[in-house]
JSON list of C-alpha atoms in Angstrom, two decimals:
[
{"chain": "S", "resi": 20, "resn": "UNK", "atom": "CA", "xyz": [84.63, -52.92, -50.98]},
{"chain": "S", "resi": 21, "resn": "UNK", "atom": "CA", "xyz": [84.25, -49.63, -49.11]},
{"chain": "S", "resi": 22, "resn": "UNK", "atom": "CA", "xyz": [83.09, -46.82, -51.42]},
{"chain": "S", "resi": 23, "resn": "UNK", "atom": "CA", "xyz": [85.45, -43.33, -51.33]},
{"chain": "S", "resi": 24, "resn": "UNK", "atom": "CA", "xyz": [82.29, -41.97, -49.31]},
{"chain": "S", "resi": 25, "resn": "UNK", "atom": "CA", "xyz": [82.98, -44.63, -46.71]},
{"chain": "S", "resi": 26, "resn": "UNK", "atom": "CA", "xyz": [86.56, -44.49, -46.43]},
{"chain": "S", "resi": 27, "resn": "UNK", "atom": "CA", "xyz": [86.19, -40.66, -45.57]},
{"chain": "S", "resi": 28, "resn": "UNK", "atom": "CA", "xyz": [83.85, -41.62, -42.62]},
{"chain": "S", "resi": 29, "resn": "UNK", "atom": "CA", "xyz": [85.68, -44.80, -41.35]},
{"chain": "S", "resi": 30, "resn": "UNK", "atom": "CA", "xyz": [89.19, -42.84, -41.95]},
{"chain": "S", "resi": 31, "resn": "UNK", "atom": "CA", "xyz": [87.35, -40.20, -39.81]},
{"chain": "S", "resi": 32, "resn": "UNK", "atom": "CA", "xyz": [86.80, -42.94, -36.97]},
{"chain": "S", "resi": 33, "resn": "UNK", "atom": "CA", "xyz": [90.65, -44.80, -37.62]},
{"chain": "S", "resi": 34, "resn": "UNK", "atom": "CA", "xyz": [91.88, -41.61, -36.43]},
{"chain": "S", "resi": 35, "resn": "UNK", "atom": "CA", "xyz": [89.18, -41.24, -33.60]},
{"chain": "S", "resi": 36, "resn": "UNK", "atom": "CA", "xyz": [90.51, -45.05, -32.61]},
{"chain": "S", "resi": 37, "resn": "UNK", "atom": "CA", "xyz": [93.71, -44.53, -32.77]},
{"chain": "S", "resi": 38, "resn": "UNK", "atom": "CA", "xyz": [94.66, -43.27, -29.32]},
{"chain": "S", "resi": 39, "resn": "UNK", "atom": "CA", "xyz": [98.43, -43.39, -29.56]},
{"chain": "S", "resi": 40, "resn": "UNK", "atom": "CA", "xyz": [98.43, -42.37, -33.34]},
{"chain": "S", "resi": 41, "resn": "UNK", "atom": "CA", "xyz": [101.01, -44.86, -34.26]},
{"chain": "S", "resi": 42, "resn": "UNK", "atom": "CA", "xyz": [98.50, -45.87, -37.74]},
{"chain": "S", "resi": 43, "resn": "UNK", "atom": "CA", "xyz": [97.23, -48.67, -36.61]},
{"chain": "S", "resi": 44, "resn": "UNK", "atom": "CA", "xyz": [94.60, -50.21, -34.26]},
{"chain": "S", "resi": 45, "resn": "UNK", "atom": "CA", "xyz": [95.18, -52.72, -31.46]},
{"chain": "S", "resi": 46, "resn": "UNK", "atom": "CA", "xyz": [93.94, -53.75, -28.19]},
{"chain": "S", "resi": 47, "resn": "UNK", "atom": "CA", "xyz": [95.10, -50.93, -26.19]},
{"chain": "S", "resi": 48, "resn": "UNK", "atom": "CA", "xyz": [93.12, -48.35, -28.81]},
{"chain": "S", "resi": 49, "resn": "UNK", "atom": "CA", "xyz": [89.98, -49.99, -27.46]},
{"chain": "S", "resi": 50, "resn": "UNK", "atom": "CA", "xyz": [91.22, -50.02, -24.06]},
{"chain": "S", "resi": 51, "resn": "UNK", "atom": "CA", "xyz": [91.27, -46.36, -24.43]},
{"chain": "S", "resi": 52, "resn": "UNK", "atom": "CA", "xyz": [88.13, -45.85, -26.14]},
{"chain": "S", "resi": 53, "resn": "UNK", "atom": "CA", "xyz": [86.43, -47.89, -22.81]},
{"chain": "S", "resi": 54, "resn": "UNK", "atom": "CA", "xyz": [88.23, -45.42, -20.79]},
{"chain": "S", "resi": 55, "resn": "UNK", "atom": "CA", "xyz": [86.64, -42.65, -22.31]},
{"chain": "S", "resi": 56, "resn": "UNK", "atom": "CA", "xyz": [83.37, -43.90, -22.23]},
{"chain": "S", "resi": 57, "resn": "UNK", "atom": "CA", "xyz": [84.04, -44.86, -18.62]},
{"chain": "S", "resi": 58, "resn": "UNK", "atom": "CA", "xyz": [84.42, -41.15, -17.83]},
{"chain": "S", "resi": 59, "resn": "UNK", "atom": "CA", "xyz": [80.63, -40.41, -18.96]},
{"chain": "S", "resi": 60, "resn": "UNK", "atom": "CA", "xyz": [78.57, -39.54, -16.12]},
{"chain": "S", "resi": 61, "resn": "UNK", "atom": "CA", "xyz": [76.25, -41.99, -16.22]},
{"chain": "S", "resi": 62, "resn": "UNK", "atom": "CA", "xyz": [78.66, -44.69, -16.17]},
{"chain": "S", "resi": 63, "resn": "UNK", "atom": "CA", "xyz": [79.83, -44.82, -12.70]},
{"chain": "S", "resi": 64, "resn": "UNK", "atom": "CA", "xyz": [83.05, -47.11, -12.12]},
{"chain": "S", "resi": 65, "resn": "UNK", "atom": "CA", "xyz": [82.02, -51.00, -10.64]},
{"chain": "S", "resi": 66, "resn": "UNK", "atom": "CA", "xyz": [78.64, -50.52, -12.80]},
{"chain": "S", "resi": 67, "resn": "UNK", "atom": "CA", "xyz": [76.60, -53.05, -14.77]},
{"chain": "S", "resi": 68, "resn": "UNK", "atom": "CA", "xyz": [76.81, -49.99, -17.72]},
{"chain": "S", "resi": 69, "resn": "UNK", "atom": "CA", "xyz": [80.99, -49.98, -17.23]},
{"chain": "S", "resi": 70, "resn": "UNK", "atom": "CA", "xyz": [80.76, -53.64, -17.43]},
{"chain": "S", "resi": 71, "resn": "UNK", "atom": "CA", "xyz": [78.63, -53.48, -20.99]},
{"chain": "S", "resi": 72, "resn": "UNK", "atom": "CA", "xyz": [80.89, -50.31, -22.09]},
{"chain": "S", "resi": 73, "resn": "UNK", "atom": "CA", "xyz": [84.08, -52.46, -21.54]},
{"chain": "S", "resi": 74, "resn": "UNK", "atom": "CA", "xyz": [82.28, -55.27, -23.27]},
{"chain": "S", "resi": 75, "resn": "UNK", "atom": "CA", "xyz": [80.83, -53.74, -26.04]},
{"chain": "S", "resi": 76, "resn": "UNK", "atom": "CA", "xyz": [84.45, -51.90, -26.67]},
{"chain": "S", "resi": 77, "resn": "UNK", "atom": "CA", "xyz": [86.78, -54.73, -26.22]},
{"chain": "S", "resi": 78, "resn": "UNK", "atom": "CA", "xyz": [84.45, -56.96, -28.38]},
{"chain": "S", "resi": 79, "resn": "UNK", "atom": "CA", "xyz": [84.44, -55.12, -31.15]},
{"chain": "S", "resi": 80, "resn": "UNK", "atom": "CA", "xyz": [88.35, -55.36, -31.23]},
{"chain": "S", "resi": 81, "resn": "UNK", "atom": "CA", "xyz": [87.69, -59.16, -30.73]},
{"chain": "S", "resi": 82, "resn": "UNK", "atom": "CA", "xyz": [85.79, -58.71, -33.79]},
{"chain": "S", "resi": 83, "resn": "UNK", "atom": "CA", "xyz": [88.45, -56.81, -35.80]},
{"chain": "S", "resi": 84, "resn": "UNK", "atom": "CA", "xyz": [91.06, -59.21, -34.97]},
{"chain": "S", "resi": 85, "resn": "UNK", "atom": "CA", "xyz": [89.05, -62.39, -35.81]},
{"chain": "S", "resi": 86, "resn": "UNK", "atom": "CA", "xyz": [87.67, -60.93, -39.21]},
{"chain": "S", "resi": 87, "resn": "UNK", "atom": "CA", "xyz": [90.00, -58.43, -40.42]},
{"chain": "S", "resi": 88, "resn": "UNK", "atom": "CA", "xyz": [93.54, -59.07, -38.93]},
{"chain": "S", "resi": 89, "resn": "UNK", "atom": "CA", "xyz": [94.51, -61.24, -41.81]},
{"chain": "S", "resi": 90, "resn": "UNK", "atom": "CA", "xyz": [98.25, -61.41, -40.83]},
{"chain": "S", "resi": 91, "resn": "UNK", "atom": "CA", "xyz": [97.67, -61.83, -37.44]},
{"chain": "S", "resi": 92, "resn": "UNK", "atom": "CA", "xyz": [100.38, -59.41, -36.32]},
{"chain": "S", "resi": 93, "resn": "UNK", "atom": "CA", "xyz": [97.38, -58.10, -33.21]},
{"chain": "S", "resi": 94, "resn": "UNK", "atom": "CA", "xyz": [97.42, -54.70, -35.23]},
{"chain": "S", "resi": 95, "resn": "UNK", "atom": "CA", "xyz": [94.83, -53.27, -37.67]},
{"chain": "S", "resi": 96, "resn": "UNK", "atom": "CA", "xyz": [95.73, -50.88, -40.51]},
{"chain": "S", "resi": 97, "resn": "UNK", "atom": "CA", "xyz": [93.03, -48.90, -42.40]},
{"chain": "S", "resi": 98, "resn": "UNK", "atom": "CA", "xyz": [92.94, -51.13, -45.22]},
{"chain": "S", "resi": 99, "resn": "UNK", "atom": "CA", "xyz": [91.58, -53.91, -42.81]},
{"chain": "S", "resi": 100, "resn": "UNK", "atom": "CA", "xyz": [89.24, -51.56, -41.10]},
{"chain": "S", "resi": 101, "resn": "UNK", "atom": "CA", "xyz": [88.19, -50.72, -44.51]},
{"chain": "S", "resi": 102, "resn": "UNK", "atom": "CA", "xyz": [87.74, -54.37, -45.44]},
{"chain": "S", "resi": 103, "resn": "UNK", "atom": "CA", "xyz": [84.98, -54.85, -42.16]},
{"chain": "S", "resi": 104, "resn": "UNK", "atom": "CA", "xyz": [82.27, -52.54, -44.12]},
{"chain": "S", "resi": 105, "resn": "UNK", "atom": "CA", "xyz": [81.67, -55.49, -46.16]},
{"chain": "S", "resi": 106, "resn": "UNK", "atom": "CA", "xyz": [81.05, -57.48, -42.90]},
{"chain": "S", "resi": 107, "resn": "UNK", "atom": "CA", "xyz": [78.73, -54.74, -41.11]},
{"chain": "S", "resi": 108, "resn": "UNK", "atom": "CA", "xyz": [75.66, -55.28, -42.92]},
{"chain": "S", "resi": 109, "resn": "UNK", "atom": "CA", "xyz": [75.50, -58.79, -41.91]},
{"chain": "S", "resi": 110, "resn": "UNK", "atom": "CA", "xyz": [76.16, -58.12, -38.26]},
{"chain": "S", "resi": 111, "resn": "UNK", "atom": "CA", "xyz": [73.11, -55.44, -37.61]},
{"chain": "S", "resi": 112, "resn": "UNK", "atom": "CA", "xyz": [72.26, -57.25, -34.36]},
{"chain": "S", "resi": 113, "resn": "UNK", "atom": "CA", "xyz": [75.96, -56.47, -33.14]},
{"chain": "S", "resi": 114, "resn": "UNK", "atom": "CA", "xyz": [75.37, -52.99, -34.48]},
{"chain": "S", "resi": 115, "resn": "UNK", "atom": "CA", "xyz": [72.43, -52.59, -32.60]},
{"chain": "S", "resi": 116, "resn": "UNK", "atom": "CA", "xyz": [74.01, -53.82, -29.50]},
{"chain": "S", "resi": 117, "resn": "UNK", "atom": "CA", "xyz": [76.41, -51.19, -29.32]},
{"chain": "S", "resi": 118, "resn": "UNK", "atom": "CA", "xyz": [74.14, -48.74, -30.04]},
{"chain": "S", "resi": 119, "resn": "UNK", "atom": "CA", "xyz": [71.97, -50.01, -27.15]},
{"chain": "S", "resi": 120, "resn": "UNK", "atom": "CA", "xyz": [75.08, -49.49, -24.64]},
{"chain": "S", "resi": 121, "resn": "UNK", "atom": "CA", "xyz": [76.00, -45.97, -25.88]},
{"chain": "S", "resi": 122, "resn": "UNK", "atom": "CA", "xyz": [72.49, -44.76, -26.29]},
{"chain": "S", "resi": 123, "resn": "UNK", "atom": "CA", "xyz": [72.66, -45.59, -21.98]},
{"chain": "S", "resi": 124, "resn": "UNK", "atom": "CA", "xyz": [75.87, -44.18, -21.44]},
{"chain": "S", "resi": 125, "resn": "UNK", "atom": "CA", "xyz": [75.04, -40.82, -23.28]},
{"chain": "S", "resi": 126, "resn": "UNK", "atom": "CA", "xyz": [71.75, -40.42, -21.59]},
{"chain": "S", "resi": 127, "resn": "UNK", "atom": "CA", "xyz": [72.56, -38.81, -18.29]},
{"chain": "S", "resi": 128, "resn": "UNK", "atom": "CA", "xyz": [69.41, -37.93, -17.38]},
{"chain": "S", "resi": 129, "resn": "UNK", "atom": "CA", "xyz": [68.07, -41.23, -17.77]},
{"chain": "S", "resi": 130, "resn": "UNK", "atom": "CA", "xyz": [65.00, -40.15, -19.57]},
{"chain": "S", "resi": 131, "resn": "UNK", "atom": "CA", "xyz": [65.03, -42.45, -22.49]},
{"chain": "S", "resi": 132, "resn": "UNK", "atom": "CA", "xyz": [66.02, -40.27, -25.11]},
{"chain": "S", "resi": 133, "resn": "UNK", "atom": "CA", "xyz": [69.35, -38.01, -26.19]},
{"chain": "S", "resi": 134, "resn": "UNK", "atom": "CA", "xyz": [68.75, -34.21, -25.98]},
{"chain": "S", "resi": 135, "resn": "UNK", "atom": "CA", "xyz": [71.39, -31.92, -28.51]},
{"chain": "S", "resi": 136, "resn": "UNK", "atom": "CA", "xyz": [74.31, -31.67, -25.54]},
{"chain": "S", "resi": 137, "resn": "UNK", "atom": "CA", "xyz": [74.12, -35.27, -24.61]},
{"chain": "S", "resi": 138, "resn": "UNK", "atom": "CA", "xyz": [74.66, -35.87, -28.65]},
{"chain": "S", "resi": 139, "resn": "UNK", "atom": "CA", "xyz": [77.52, -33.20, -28.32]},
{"chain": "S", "resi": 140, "resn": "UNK", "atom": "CA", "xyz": [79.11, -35.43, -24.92]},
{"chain": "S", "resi": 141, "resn": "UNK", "atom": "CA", "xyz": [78.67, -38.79, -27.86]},
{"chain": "S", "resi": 142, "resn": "UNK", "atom": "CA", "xyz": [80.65, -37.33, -30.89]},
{"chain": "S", "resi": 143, "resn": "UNK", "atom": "CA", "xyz": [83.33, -35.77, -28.33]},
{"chain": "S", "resi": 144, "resn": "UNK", "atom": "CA", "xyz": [83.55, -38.72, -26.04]},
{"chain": "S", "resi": 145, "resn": "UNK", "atom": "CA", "xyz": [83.68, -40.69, -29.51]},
{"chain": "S", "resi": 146, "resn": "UNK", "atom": "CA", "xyz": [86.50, -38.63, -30.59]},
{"chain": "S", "resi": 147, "resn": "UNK", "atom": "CA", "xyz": [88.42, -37.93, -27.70]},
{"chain": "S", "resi": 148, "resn": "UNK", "atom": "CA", "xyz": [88.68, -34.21, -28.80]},
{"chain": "S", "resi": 149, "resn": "UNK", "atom": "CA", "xyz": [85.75, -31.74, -29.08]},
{"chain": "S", "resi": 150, "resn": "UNK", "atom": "CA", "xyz": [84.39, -31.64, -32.34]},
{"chain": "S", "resi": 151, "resn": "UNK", "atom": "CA", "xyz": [81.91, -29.28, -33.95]},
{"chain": "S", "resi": 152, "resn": "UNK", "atom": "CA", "xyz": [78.52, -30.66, -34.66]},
{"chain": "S", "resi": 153, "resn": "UNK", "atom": "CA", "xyz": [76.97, -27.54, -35.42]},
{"chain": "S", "resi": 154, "resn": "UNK", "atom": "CA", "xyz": [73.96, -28.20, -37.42]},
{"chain": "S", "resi": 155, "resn": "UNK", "atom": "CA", "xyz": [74.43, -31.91, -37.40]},
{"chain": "S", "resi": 156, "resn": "UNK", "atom": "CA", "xyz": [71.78, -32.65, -34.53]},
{"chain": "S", "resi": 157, "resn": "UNK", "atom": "CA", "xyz": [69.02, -30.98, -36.52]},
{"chain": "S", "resi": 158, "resn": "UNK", "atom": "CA", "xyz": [70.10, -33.22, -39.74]},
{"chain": "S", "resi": 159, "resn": "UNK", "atom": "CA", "xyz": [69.80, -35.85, -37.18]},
{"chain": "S", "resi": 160, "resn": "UNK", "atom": "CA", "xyz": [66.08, -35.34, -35.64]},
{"chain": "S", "resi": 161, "resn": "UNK", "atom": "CA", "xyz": [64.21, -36.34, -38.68]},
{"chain": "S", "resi": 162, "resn": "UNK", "atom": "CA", "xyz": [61.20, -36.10, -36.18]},
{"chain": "S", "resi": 163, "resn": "UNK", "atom": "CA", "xyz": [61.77, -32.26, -35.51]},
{"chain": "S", "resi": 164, "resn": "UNK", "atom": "CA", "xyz": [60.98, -32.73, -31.33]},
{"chain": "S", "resi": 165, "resn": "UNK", "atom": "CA", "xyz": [64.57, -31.84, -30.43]},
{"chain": "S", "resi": 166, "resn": "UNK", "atom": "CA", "xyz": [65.57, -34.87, -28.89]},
{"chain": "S", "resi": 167, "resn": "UNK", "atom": "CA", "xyz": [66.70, -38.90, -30.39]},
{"chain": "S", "resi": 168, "resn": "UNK", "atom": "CA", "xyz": [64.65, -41.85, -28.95]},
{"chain": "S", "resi": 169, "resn": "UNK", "atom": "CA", "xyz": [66.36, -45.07, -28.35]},
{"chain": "S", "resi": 170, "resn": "UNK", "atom": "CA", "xyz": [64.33, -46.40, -31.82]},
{"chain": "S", "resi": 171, "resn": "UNK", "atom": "CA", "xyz": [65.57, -43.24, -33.84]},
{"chain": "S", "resi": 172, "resn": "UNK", "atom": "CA", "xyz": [68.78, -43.13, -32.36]},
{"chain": "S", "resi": 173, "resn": "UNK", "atom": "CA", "xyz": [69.68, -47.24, -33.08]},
{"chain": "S", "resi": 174, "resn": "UNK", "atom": "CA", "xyz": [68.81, -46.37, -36.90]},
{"chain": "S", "resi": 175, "resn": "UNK", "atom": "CA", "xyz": [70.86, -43.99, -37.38]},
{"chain": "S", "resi": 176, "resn": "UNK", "atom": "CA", "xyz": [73.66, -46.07, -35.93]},
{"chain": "S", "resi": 177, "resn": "UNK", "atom": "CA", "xyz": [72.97, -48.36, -38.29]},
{"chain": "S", "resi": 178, "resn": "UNK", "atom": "CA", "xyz": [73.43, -46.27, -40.79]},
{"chain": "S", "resi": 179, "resn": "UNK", "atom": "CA", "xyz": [76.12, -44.90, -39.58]},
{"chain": "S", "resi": 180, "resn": "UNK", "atom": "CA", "xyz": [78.39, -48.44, -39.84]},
{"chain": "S", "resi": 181, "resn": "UNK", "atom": "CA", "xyz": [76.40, -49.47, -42.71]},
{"chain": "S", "resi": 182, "resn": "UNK", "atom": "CA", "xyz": [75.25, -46.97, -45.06]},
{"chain": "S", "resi": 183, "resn": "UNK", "atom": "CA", "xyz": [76.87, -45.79, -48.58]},
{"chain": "S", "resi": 184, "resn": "UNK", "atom": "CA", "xyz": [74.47, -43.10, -48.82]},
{"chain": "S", "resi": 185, "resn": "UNK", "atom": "CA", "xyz": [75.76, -39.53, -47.80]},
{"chain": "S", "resi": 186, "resn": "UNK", "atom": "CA", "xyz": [72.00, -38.35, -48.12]},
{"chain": "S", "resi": 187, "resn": "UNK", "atom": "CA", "xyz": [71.50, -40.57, -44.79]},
{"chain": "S", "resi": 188, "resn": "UNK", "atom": "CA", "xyz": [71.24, -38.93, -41.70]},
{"chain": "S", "resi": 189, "resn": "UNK", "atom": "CA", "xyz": [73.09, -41.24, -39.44]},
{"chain": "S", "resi": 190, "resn": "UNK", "atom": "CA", "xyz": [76.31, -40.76, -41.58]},
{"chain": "S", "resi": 191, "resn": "UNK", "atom": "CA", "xyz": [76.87, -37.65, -39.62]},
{"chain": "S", "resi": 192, "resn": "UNK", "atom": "CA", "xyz": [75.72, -39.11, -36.02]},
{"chain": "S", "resi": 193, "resn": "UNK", "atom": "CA", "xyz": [79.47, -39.08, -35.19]},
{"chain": "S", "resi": 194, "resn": "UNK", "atom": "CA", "xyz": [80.05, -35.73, -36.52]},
{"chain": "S", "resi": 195, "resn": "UNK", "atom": "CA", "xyz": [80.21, -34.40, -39.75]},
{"chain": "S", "resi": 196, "resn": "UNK", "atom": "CA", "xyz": [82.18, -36.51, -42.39]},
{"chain": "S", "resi": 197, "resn": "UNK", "atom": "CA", "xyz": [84.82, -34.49, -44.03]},
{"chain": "S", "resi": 198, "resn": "UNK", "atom": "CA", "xyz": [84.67, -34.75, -47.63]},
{"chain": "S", "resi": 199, "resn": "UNK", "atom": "CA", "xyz": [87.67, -34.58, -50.23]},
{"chain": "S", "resi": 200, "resn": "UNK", "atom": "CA", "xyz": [88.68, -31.70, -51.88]}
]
């Protein structure tokens, strides 16, 4: 059962996911979050990095609707989202997967590691809007060297999808989680 902490995040991503804002998920959602990624530099159309951003996207609807979609109906609702944070935990390789994929389609340069305006390009490409991260990347860089390795950077993804713990720093690798009032 998602914790209030965790429904702020994930209700943070719903709307993030939710291209056509109708309040609910479905295929076309993740069709849209692809295209986004697709328009990252690094991910140049006909490319074996499109190919794993369309995979990695589209599966995790796949996902959704196999574990989540209890009625079947091909459309998600928060609730269900809500209900996969229970399932997360147990699927850290998948978790890691993705985080592989993004972690090559936000590093432009190619050199292995994501500076503070390629995390900037992740939370905006992630949100479809530009969002302010403004101290978040120094939360982030536990290592103080100004820049995310692929090792740091797949933690904090993990924690990220899995963690209850606001104290973690991946909770705010997508941007800062709004908290209620």
């Amino acid at each position: 059962m998602a914790s209030e902490f965790q429904r702020d995040k994930l209700l943070n991503m719903f709307r993030a996911f939710d291209a056509d804002g109708n309040g609910y998920l479905d295929q076309r959602d993740f069709q849209a979050l692809a295209e986004r990624w697709r328009g990252l530099p690094r991910v140049r159309p006909d490319s074996e990095l499109a190919a794993r951003v369309d995979t990695v996207m589209l599966g995790w609807w796949d996902l959704l609707a196999a574990h989540v979609d209890t009625n079947k109906d091909g459309r998600v609702d928060l609730d269900e989202i809500l209900a996969m944070v229970d399932l997360l935990p147990t699927m850290r390789e998948v978790v890691a997967a993705t985080a592989a994929t993004v972690f090559d389609a936000v590093d432009e340069n190619g050199d292995g590691r994501i500076s503070p305006a390629e995390h900037r390009r992740l939370v905006d490409t992630w949100h479809g809007e530009s969002v302010d991260v403004a101290d978040v990347f120094d939360h982030l860089d536990q290592d103080g060297d100004g820049y995310l390795s692929r090792p740091e950077f797949t933690e904090l993804w993990i924690q990220f999808w899995t963690s209850d713990d606001p104290a973690e720093p991946g909770n705010q690798l997508c941007g800062p989680v709004p908290t209620r009032t």
